[in-house]
PDB file of C-alpha atoms in Angstrom:
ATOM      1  CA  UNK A   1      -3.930  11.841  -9.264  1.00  0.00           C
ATOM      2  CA  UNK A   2      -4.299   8.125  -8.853  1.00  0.00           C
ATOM      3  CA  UNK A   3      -4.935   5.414  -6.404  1.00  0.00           C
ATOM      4  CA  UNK A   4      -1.385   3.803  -7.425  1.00  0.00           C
ATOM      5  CA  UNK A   5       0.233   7.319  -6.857  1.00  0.00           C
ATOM      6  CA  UNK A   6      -1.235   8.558  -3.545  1.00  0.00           C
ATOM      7  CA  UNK A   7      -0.352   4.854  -2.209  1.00  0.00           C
ATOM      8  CA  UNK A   8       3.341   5.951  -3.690  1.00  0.00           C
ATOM      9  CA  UNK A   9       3.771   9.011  -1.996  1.00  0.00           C
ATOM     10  CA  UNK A  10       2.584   8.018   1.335  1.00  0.00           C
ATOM     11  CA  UNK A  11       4.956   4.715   1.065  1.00  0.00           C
ATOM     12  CA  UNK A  12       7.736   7.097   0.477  1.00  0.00           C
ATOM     13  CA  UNK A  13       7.490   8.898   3.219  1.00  0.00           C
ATOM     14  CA  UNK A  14       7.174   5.938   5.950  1.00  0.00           C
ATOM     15  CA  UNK A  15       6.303   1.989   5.399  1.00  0.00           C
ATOM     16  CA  UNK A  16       2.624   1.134   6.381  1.00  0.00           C
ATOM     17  CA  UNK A  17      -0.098  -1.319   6.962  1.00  0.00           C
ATOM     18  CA  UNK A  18      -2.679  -1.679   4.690  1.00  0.00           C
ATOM     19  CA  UNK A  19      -5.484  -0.111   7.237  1.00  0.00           C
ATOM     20  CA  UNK A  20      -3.110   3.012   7.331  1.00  0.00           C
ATOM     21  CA  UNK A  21      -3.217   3.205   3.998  1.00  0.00           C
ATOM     22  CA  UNK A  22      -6.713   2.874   3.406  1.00  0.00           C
ATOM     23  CA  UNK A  23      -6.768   5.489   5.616  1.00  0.00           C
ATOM     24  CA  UNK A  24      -4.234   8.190   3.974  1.00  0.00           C
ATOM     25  CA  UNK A  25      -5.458   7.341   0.191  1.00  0.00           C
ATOM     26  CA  UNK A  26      -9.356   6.859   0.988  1.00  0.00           C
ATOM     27  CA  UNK A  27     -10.002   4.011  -0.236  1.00  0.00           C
ATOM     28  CA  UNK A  28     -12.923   2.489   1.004  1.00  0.00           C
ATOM     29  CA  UNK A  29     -12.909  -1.549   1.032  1.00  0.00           C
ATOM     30  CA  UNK A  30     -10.010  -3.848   2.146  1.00  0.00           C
ATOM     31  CA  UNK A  31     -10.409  -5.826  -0.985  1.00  0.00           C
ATOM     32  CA  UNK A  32      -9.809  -3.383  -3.345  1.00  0.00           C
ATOM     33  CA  UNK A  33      -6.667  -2.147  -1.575  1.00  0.00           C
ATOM     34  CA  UNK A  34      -4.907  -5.240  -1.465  1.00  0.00           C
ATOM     35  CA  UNK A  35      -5.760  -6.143  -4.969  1.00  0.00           C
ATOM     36  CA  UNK A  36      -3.984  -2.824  -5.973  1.00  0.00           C
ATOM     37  CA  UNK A  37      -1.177  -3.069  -3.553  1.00  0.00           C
ATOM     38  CA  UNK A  38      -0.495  -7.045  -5.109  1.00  0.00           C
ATOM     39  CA  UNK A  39      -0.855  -4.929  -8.597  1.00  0.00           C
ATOM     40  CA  UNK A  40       1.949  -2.745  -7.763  1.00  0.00           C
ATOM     41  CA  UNK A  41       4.063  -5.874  -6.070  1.00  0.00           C
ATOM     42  CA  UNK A  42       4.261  -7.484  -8.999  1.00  0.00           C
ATOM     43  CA  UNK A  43       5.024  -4.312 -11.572  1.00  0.00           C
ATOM     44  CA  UNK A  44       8.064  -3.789  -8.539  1.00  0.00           C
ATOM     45  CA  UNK A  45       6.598  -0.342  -7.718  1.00  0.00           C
ATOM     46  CA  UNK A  46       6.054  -1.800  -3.753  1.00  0.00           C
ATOM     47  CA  UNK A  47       7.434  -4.420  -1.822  1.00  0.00           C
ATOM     48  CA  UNK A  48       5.944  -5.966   1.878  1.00  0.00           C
ATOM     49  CA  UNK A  49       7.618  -7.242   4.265  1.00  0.00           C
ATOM     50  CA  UNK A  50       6.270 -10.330   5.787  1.00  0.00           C
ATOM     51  CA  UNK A  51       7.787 -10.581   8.714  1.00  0.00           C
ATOM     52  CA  UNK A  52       6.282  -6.944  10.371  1.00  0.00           C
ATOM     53  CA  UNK A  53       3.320  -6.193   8.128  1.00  0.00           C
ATOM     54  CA  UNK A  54       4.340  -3.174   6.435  1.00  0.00           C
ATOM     55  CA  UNK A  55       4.592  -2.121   2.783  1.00  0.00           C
ATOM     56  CA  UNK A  56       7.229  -0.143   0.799  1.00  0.00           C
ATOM     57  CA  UNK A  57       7.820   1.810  -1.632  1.00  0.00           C
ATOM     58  CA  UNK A  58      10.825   0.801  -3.954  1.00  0.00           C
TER      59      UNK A  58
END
């Protein structure tokens, strides 16, 4: 299993922050989270929401 779908099945069960994330999936740097997590924005897989912080899954 994947990076991308870990980060999918943990979206799908609640929105998170990117820390939490890190956290479920194990991913170690910041960096290579968010580069992943902009990845996934812009194949529509996720979607953030500005306003609180928190990513989805679509």
């Amino acid at each position: 299993m994947t990076d991308r779908d870990k980060i999918l099945i943990a979206l799908g069960e609640k929105p998170l922050k990117v820390l939490e994330i890190m956290k479920r999936v194990n991913i170690k740097h910041e960096d290579d989270c968010q580069s992943l997590l902009l990845k996934m924005r812009d194949d529509g897989a996720v979607k953030f929401d500005i306003r609180k912080g928190y990513w989805h899954a679509v």
